[in-house]
Amino acid sequence: MTASPGPEWLHAEVTAVFPGGLDGVGPAEDLLDLGIDSVRLMLLVERWQSAGFDVDLVGLAERPTLAGWLELLRAGAPSADPAPGTAGPLTTTVLRIEQLTPRMVRVTLDDRAARFAGARPGAYALLRADGIAEARPVTVHPHPASGEVDVDLVVHDQGPLGRWAGGVRRGAEVLLDGPHGVPELPGGPADWTLLVADHPAQPALAARVAALGAADRAVVVAVVPDAAEEQLLPTAADLTTVFVHTGDVEPVLRAVRAAVPGTGRGRAWLAGERHRVHALGEALAALPALAGRCVAEPYGAVPAVA
Ligand SMILES: Cc1cc2nc3c(=O)[nH]c(=O)nc-3n(C[C@H](O)[C@H](O)[C@H](O)COP(=O)(O)OP(=O)(O)OC[C@H]3O[C@@H](n4cnc5c(N)ncnc54)[C@H](O)[C@@H]3O)c2cc1C
């Protein structure tokens, strides 16, 4: 980690996730043309955000050169003194708790989280609370009228966030850092949109689906542990939803292949456990209808608040 990144450091960072290597690559060459796809880009975003850099996938994807990234990383280098109210964690309090499914709880945070009101659909915050010393990323669902923010959390006993979600009480203090950006759906004309999300990514899926318009046709493959975890996905779009009750890649892929329309040009968004997302991303990239128009949000990293 460095607070003042230089070209050699950046070279080593990118090479760490892109074993193809960068030898001979000039500062103005388009890295996406060289094979740095959205999955690798997301790995870099996670890596840099967890080191405290204020960069996001959208920004890096818009300027995909070594020179562009160096500028963004320098501008977003960890600062010991963030501007009050605009950066760094804010403190908020749990107002309400609602059990959405047996293993998903909705936690509503008070209006001190109002700065999240303008967050893009699917944006996330880094959350810390009692027992969660290392911040965890969670999707935020802002309510601009009230300034309140919902976070929907998987309850499990394997890690601090899952345990906190299982025992959270009204009045609990929560530190939120963000909002942090997420990749936009690939632009340009699309006849349909495929969205694939596993259990912890259901909140992000709900936000993405809710943001689709009445003219959109969408196919969702939701990977959840069992029928009790299936949630409704309100949207204006023409939506087909398929639930899959196993995280194994092959059944998910079969469900995707069966569900996507046989005609037209598609685009895709994938989110969830890192290895599954990588495997699905590689398989979907080969679908002619998608022609590589696929963005991925691999979960599983545990970034720390700077
Ligand atoms: C952009 C982004 C947005 C996210 N949004 C949300 C969200 O809105 N809601 C949400 O719940 N999660 C969300 N996640 C995922 C969440 O941040 C991670 O699952 C987090 O690592 C879980 O933290 P933990 O402290 O419970 O477990 P960790 O400390 O990360 O892991 C400890 C152990 O728990 C296991 N584990 C982790 N998650 C689960 C699980 N769901 N079930 C069973 N075992 C598990 C791990 O495999 C590991 O063995 C998001 C992640 C990202 C990257």
CSV table of C-alpha atoms and ligand atoms in Angstrom, one decimal:
chain,number,residue,atom,x,y,z
A,1,MET,CA,0.0,0.0,0.0
A,2,THR,CA,1.2,3.5,-0.8
A,3,ALA,CA,-0.2,7.0,-0.4
A,4,SER,CA,1.8,8.3,-3.3
A,5,PRO,CA,1.6,5.8,-6.2
A,6,GLY,CA,4.2,5.8,-8.9
A,7,PRO,CA,4.5,4.1,-12.3
A,8,GLU,CA,6.5,1.1,-11.0
A,9,TRP,CA,4.1,0.5,-8.2
A,10,LEU,CA,1.1,0.7,-10.6
A,11,HIS,CA,2.9,-1.7,-13.0
A,12,ALA,CA,3.4,-4.2,-10.2
A,13,GLU,CA,-0.2,-3.8,-9.1
A,14,VAL,CA,-1.7,-4.4,-12.5
A,15,THR,CA,0.6,-7.3,-13.2
A,16,ALA,CA,-0.6,-9.0,-10.0
A,17,VAL,CA,-4.0,-9.5,-11.5
A,18,PHE,CA,-3.0,-9.6,-15.2
A,19,PRO,CA,-0.4,-12.2,-15.5
A,20,GLY,CA,-0.3,-11.5,-19.3
A,21,GLY,CA,2.1,-8.8,-18.2
A,22,LEU,CA,2.5,-5.1,-19.2
A,23,ASP,CA,6.0,-5.2,-20.6
A,24,GLY,CA,6.3,-2.7,-23.4
A,25,VAL,CA,2.8,-1.2,-22.7
A,26,GLY,CA,2.9,2.6,-23.0
A,27,PRO,CA,1.2,5.0,-20.6
A,28,ALA,CA,-1.5,5.9,-23.1
A,29,GLU,CA,-2.4,2.4,-24.4
A,30,ASP,CA,-5.9,1.2,-23.8
A,31,LEU,CA,-5.6,-1.5,-21.2
A,32,LEU,CA,-9.1,-2.9,-22.0
A,33,ASP,CA,-7.9,-3.6,-25.6
A,34,LEU,CA,-5.0,-5.6,-24.1
A,35,GLY,CA,-7.3,-8.0,-22.3
A,36,ILE,CA,-8.0,-6.4,-18.9
A,37,ASP,CA,-11.6,-7.4,-18.7
A,38,SER,CA,-14.3,-6.2,-16.2
A,39,VAL,CA,-13.5,-9.1,-13.9
A,40,ARG,CA,-9.9,-8.1,-13.6
A,41,LEU,CA,-10.8,-4.5,-13.3
A,42,MET,CA,-13.1,-5.3,-10.4
A,43,LEU,CA,-10.2,-7.2,-8.7
A,44,LEU,CA,-8.1,-4.1,-9.0
A,45,VAL,CA,-10.9,-1.9,-7.7
A,46,GLU,CA,-11.3,-4.1,-4.7
A,47,ARG,CA,-7.5,-4.2,-4.1
A,48,TRP,CA,-7.2,-0.5,-4.3
A,49,GLN,CA,-10.3,0.4,-2.3
A,50,SER,CA,-9.2,-2.0,0.4
A,51,ALA,CA,-5.9,-0.2,0.5
A,52,GLY,CA,-7.8,3.0,1.1
A,53,PHE,CA,-7.9,4.6,-2.4
A,54,ASP,CA,-11.0,6.4,-3.4
A,55,VAL,CA,-11.4,4.9,-6.8
A,56,ASP,CA,-14.3,3.1,-8.4
A,57,LEU,CA,-14.8,0.8,-11.4
A,58,VAL,CA,-16.7,3.4,-13.4
A,59,GLY,CA,-13.9,5.9,-13.1
A,60,LEU,CA,-11.2,3.4,-14.0
A,61,ALA,CA,-13.2,2.0,-16.9
A,62,GLU,CA,-13.6,5.4,-18.4
A,63,ARG,CA,-9.9,6.1,-18.4
A,64,PRO,CA,-8.3,2.7,-19.0
A,65,THR,CA,-4.7,3.7,-19.5
A,66,LEU,CA,-1.7,3.5,-17.1
A,67,ALA,CA,-1.5,7.3,-17.2
A,68,GLY,CA,-5.2,7.7,-16.5
A,69,TRP,CA,-5.2,5.2,-13.6
A,70,LEU,CA,-2.1,6.8,-12.1
A,71,GLU,CA,-3.8,10.2,-12.1
A,72,LEU,CA,-7.0,8.7,-10.5
A,73,LEU,CA,-5.1,6.8,-7.9
A,74,ARG,CA,-3.0,9.9,-7.0
A,75,ALA,CA,-6.2,12.0,-6.7
A,76,GLY,CA,-7.9,9.3,-4.6
A,77,ALA,CA,-4.9,8.3,-2.5
A,78,PRO,CA,-5.7,7.7,1.2
A,79,SER,CA,-6.0,10.9,3.1
A,80,ALA,CA,-5.6,11.2,6.9
A,81,ASP,CA,-8.0,14.2,6.9
A,82,PRO,CA,-11.1,13.7,4.8
A,83,ALA,CA,-13.5,16.7,4.3
A,84,PRO,CA,-16.2,16.5,7.0
A,85,GLY,CA,-19.5,15.3,5.8
A,86,THR,CA,-18.2,14.4,2.3
A,87,ALA,CA,-15.8,11.5,2.9
A,88,GLY,CA,-14.8,9.0,5.5
A,89,PRO,CA,-17.2,7.1,7.7
A,90,LEU,CA,-20.3,8.7,9.2
A,91,THR,CA,-22.1,7.5,12.3
A,92,THR,CA,-25.7,6.5,12.2
A,93,THR,CA,-28.1,4.5,14.3
A,94,VAL,CA,-30.4,1.5,13.7
A,95,LEU,CA,-34.0,2.7,13.6
A,96,ARG,CA,-35.8,-0.5,12.5
A,97,ILE,CA,-35.2,-4.1,11.9
A,98,GLU,CA,-37.3,-6.3,9.6
A,99,GLN,CA,-37.0,-10.0,8.9
A,100,LEU,CA,-37.3,-10.3,5.1
A,101,THR,CA,-36.7,-14.0,4.9
A,102,PRO,CA,-35.4,-16.6,7.4
A,103,ARG,CA,-31.8,-15.6,6.5
A,104,MET,CA,-32.1,-12.0,5.3
A,105,VAL,CA,-32.7,-9.0,7.6
A,106,ARG,CA,-33.4,-5.4,6.7
A,107,VAL,CA,-31.7,-2.8,8.9
A,108,THR,CA,-33.0,0.8,8.5
A,109,LEU,CA,-30.5,3.5,9.5
A,110,ASP,CA,-31.4,7.0,10.5
A,111,ASP,CA,-31.3,10.2,8.4
A,112,ARG,CA,-27.7,10.9,9.3
A,113,ALA,CA,-27.1,8.6,6.3
A,114,ALA,CA,-28.8,11.2,4.1
A,115,ARG,CA,-25.6,11.7,2.0
A,116,PHE,CA,-26.4,8.3,0.4
A,117,ALA,CA,-29.6,9.7,-1.2
A,118,GLY,CA,-27.9,10.3,-4.6
A,119,ALA,CA,-26.2,7.0,-4.7
A,120,ARG,CA,-26.5,5.0,-7.9
A,121,PRO,CA,-28.7,1.9,-7.9
A,122,GLY,CA,-26.6,-0.9,-6.4
A,123,ALA,CA,-24.0,1.4,-4.8
A,124,TYR,CA,-22.5,0.1,-1.6
A,125,ALA,CA,-21.1,1.4,1.7
A,126,LEU,CA,-18.4,0.0,3.9
A,127,LEU,CA,-20.1,-0.9,7.2
A,128,ARG,CA,-18.6,-1.1,10.6
A,129,ALA,CA,-20.4,-1.8,13.9
A,130,ASP,CA,-19.8,-3.4,17.3
A,131,GLY,CA,-18.0,-6.6,16.5
A,132,ILE,CA,-17.2,-5.6,12.9
A,133,ALA,CA,-13.7,-4.1,13.2
A,134,GLU,CA,-12.9,-4.6,9.5
A,135,ALA,CA,-15.5,-2.8,7.3
A,136,ARG,CA,-17.7,-5.0,5.2
A,137,PRO,CA,-19.3,-3.8,1.9
A,138,VAL,CA,-23.1,-3.7,1.9
A,139,THR,CA,-25.5,-2.4,-0.8
A,140,VAL,CA,-27.3,0.7,0.3
A,141,HIS,CA,-31.0,1.4,-0.5
A,142,PRO,CA,-31.5,5.1,0.2
A,143,HIS,CA,-34.9,6.7,0.8
A,144,PRO,CA,-34.3,10.3,-0.4
A,145,ALA,CA,-37.5,11.7,1.1
A,146,SER,CA,-36.6,10.6,4.7
A,147,GLY,CA,-32.8,10.5,4.4
A,148,GLU,CA,-33.0,7.0,5.8
A,149,VAL,CA,-31.0,4.1,4.3
A,150,ASP,CA,-31.9,0.4,4.3
A,151,VAL,CA,-29.2,-2.4,4.2
A,152,ASP,CA,-30.3,-5.9,3.7
A,153,LEU,CA,-28.0,-8.4,5.3
A,154,VAL,CA,-27.5,-12.2,5.1
A,155,VAL,CA,-27.7,-13.7,8.6
A,156,HIS,CA,-25.1,-16.4,9.1
A,157,ASP,CA,-22.7,-17.5,11.9
A,158,GLN,CA,-19.5,-17.7,10.0
A,159,GLY,CA,-18.3,-14.1,10.0
A,160,PRO,CA,-18.7,-10.8,11.9
A,161,LEU,CA,-21.2,-9.2,9.5
A,162,GLY,CA,-23.4,-12.3,9.4
A,163,ARG,CA,-23.4,-12.6,13.2
A,164,TRP,CA,-24.1,-8.9,13.7
A,165,ALA,CA,-27.0,-9.1,11.3
A,166,GLY,CA,-28.4,-12.0,13.4
A,167,GLY,CA,-28.2,-10.1,16.6
A,168,VAL,CA,-28.7,-6.4,15.7
A,169,ARG,CA,-30.9,-4.3,17.9
A,170,ARG,CA,-32.6,-0.9,17.5
A,171,GLY,CA,-30.3,1.9,18.6
A,172,ALA,CA,-27.1,0.1,17.6
A,173,GLU,CA,-24.5,2.4,16.2
A,174,VAL,CA,-23.3,1.9,12.7
A,175,LEU,CA,-20.4,3.5,10.8
A,176,LEU,CA,-20.9,3.8,7.1
A,177,ASP,CA,-18.3,4.9,4.6
A,178,GLY,CA,-19.3,5.7,1.0
A,179,PRO,CA,-21.2,5.6,-1.2
A,180,HIS,CA,-18.9,3.6,-3.4
A,181,GLY,CA,-19.6,3.2,-7.1
A,182,VAL,CA,-20.5,0.0,-8.9
A,183,PRO,CA,-20.1,-0.8,-12.6
A,184,GLU,CA,-22.8,0.4,-14.9
A,185,LEU,CA,-24.6,-2.0,-17.2
A,186,PRO,CA,-22.9,-2.0,-20.6
A,187,GLY,CA,-24.2,0.8,-22.7
A,188,GLY,CA,-25.6,0.9,-26.2
A,189,PRO,CA,-28.7,-0.8,-27.5
A,190,ALA,CA,-29.7,-4.0,-25.8
A,191,ASP,CA,-32.8,-6.2,-26.5
A,192,TRP,CA,-32.5,-7.8,-23.1
A,193,THR,CA,-30.6,-7.7,-19.8
A,194,LEU,CA,-29.4,-10.7,-17.9
A,195,LEU,CA,-28.8,-10.4,-14.1
A,196,VAL,CA,-27.3,-13.2,-12.1
A,197,ALA,CA,-26.8,-12.8,-8.4
A,198,ASP,CA,-26.2,-15.1,-5.4
A,199,HIS,CA,-27.6,-14.7,-1.9
A,200,PRO,CA,-25.5,-11.8,-0.5
A,201,ALA,CA,-26.0,-10.1,-3.9
A,202,GLN,CA,-29.8,-10.2,-3.7
A,203,PRO,CA,-29.9,-6.6,-2.3
A,204,ALA,CA,-27.8,-5.3,-5.2
A,205,LEU,CA,-30.0,-7.3,-7.6
A,206,ALA,CA,-33.1,-5.8,-6.2
A,207,ALA,CA,-31.7,-2.3,-6.7
A,208,ARG,CA,-30.6,-3.0,-10.3
A,209,VAL,CA,-33.9,-4.5,-11.2
A,210,ALA,CA,-35.9,-1.7,-9.6
A,211,ALA,CA,-33.9,0.8,-11.7
A,212,LEU,CA,-34.9,-0.9,-15.1
A,213,GLY,CA,-37.6,0.9,-17.1
A,214,ALA,CA,-40.8,-0.3,-18.6
A,215,ALA,CA,-39.2,-0.7,-22.0
A,216,ASP,CA,-36.6,-3.1,-20.6
A,217,ARG,CA,-36.8,-6.9,-20.9
A,218,ALA,CA,-34.8,-8.6,-18.2
A,219,VAL,CA,-34.0,-12.2,-17.2
A,220,VAL,CA,-32.9,-12.8,-13.6
A,221,VAL,CA,-31.2,-15.9,-12.3
A,222,ALA,CA,-31.2,-15.6,-8.6
A,223,VAL,CA,-29.0,-18.1,-6.7
A,224,VAL,CA,-30.4,-18.6,-3.2
A,225,PRO,CA,-30.1,-21.4,-0.7
A,226,ASP,CA,-33.7,-22.5,-0.8
A,227,ALA,CA,-37.3,-21.4,-1.6
A,228,ALA,CA,-37.7,-19.5,1.6
A,229,GLU,CA,-34.9,-17.1,0.5
A,230,GLU,CA,-36.7,-16.2,-2.8
A,231,GLN,CA,-37.7,-12.5,-2.7
A,232,LEU,CA,-40.0,-10.5,-5.0
A,233,LEU,CA,-38.2,-8.1,-7.3
A,234,PRO,CA,-40.5,-5.1,-7.9
A,235,THR,CA,-39.8,-3.5,-11.3
A,236,ALA,CA,-41.4,-1.7,-14.2
A,237,ALA,CA,-39.5,-4.0,-16.6
A,238,ASP,CA,-40.7,-7.1,-18.4
A,239,LEU,CA,-39.1,-9.5,-16.0
A,240,THR,CA,-38.5,-13.3,-16.0
A,241,THR,CA,-37.1,-14.7,-12.8
A,242,VAL,CA,-35.5,-18.1,-12.3
A,243,PHE,CA,-34.4,-19.2,-8.9
A,244,VAL,CA,-31.6,-21.7,-8.5
A,245,HIS,CA,-31.0,-23.4,-5.2
A,246,THR,CA,-27.4,-24.4,-5.6
A,247,GLY,CA,-24.3,-22.3,-5.9
A,248,ASP,CA,-22.6,-24.8,-8.2
A,249,VAL,CA,-21.5,-23.2,-11.4
A,250,GLU,CA,-22.9,-25.8,-13.9
A,251,PRO,CA,-26.5,-25.7,-12.7
A,252,VAL,CA,-26.4,-21.9,-12.7
A,253,LEU,CA,-25.0,-21.9,-16.2
A,254,ARG,CA,-27.7,-24.3,-17.4
A,255,ALA,CA,-30.4,-22.0,-15.9
A,256,VAL,CA,-28.9,-19.0,-17.6
A,257,ARG,CA,-28.7,-20.7,-21.0
A,258,ALA,CA,-32.2,-21.9,-20.7
A,259,ALA,CA,-33.6,-18.5,-19.6
A,260,VAL,CA,-31.9,-16.0,-22.0
A,261,PRO,CA,-33.9,-15.2,-25.1
A,262,GLY,CA,-32.8,-17.0,-28.2
A,263,THR,CA,-32.7,-13.8,-30.3
A,264,GLY,CA,-31.5,-10.3,-29.9
A,265,ARG,CA,-28.5,-8.6,-28.4
A,266,GLY,CA,-28.0,-8.9,-24.7
A,267,ARG,CA,-26.0,-7.4,-21.9
A,268,ALA,CA,-25.3,-9.0,-18.5
A,269,TRP,CA,-24.5,-8.2,-14.9
A,270,LEU,CA,-23.2,-10.8,-12.5
A,271,ALA,CA,-22.6,-10.4,-8.7
A,272,GLY,CA,-21.7,-12.8,-5.9
A,273,GLU,CA,-19.1,-15.1,-4.6
A,274,ARG,CA,-15.8,-14.4,-6.4
A,275,HIS,CA,-15.1,-17.8,-7.9
A,276,ARG,CA,-18.6,-18.4,-9.1
A,277,VAL,CA,-18.7,-15.0,-10.7
A,278,HIS,CA,-15.4,-15.5,-12.4
A,279,ALA,CA,-16.4,-18.9,-13.8
A,280,LEU,CA,-19.8,-17.6,-15.0
A,281,GLY,CA,-18.2,-14.5,-16.4
A,282,GLU,CA,-15.8,-16.5,-18.6
A,283,ALA,CA,-18.6,-18.8,-19.8
A,284,LEU,CA,-21.0,-16.0,-20.5
A,285,ALA,CA,-18.3,-14.0,-22.4
A,286,ALA,CA,-18.5,-16.8,-25.0
A,287,LEU,CA,-22.2,-16.3,-25.6
A,288,PRO,CA,-22.5,-14.7,-29.0
A,289,ALA,CA,-25.7,-12.8,-28.0
A,290,LEU,CA,-23.7,-11.1,-25.2
A,291,ALA,CA,-20.5,-10.5,-27.3
A,292,GLY,CA,-18.6,-9.7,-24.1
A,293,ARG,CA,-21.1,-7.1,-22.9
A,294,CYS,CA,-20.9,-8.3,-19.3
A,295,VAL,CA,-20.0,-6.6,-16.1
A,296,ALA,CA,-19.1,-8.4,-12.9
A,297,GLU,CA,-19.1,-7.6,-9.2
A,298,PRO,CA,-17.1,-10.3,-7.4
A,299,TYR,CA,-17.9,-10.5,-3.6
A,300,GLY,CA,-15.9,-11.9,-0.9
A,301,ALA,CA,-13.3,-9.3,-0.3
A,302,VAL,CA,-13.2,-7.6,3.1
A,303,PRO,CA,-11.9,-4.0,2.5
A,304,ALA,CA,-10.9,-1.9,5.5
A,305,VAL,CA,-12.0,1.7,5.9
A,306,ALA,CA,-9.1,3.9,5.3
B,1,LIG,C1,-20.1,-4.5,-3.5
B,1,LIG,C2,-20.6,-5.5,-2.5
B,1,LIG,C3,-21.9,-5.4,-1.9
B,1,LIG,C4,-22.3,-6.3,-1.0
B,1,LIG,N1,-23.6,-6.1,-0.5
B,1,LIG,C5,-24.0,-7.0,0.5
B,1,LIG,C6,-25.4,-6.8,1.0
B,1,LIG,O1,-26.1,-5.9,0.7
B,1,LIG,N2,-25.8,-7.7,2.0
B,1,LIG,C7,-24.9,-8.7,2.4
B,1,LIG,O2,-25.4,-9.5,3.2
B,1,LIG,N3,-23.7,-8.9,1.9
B,1,LIG,C8,-23.2,-8.0,0.9
B,1,LIG,N4,-22.0,-8.2,0.4
B,1,LIG,C9,-21.2,-9.3,0.8
B,1,LIG,C10,-20.6,-9.1,2.2
B,1,LIG,O3,-19.9,-7.9,2.3
B,1,LIG,C11,-19.7,-10.3,2.4
B,1,LIG,O4,-20.4,-11.5,2.3
B,1,LIG,C12,-19.0,-10.2,3.7
B,1,LIG,O5,-17.6,-10.7,3.5
B,1,LIG,C13,-19.5,-11.1,4.8
B,1,LIG,O6,-18.8,-10.7,5.9
B,1,LIG,P1,-18.8,-11.6,7.2
B,1,LIG,O7,-18.1,-10.8,8.2
B,1,LIG,O8,-20.2,-12.1,7.6
B,1,LIG,O9,-17.9,-12.8,6.8
B,1,LIG,P2,-16.4,-12.8,6.4
B,1,LIG,O10,-15.5,-12.4,7.5
B,1,LIG,O11,-16.2,-12.1,5.1
B,1,LIG,O12,-16.1,-14.4,6.1
B,1,LIG,C14,-16.0,-15.3,7.2
B,1,LIG,C15,-16.5,-16.6,6.8
B,1,LIG,O13,-17.9,-16.5,6.6
B,1,LIG,C16,-18.2,-17.1,5.3
B,1,LIG,N5,-19.3,-16.3,4.8
B,1,LIG,C17,-19.3,-15.1,4.2
B,1,LIG,N6,-20.5,-14.8,3.8
B,1,LIG,C18,-21.3,-15.8,4.0
B,1,LIG,C19,-22.7,-16.1,3.8
B,1,LIG,N7,-23.5,-15.2,3.2
B,1,LIG,N8,-23.2,-17.3,4.2
B,1,LIG,C20,-22.4,-18.2,4.8
B,1,LIG,N9,-21.1,-18.0,5.1
B,1,LIG,C21,-20.6,-16.8,4.7
B,1,LIG,C22,-16.9,-16.9,4.5
B,1,LIG,O14,-16.9,-17.9,3.5
B,1,LIG,C23,-15.9,-17.1,5.6
B,1,LIG,O15,-15.6,-18.5,5.7
B,1,LIG,C24,-21.5,-7.3,-0.5
B,1,LIG,C25,-20.2,-7.4,-1.1
B,1,LIG,C26,-19.8,-6.5,-2.0
B,1,LIG,C27,-18.4,-6.6,-2.6
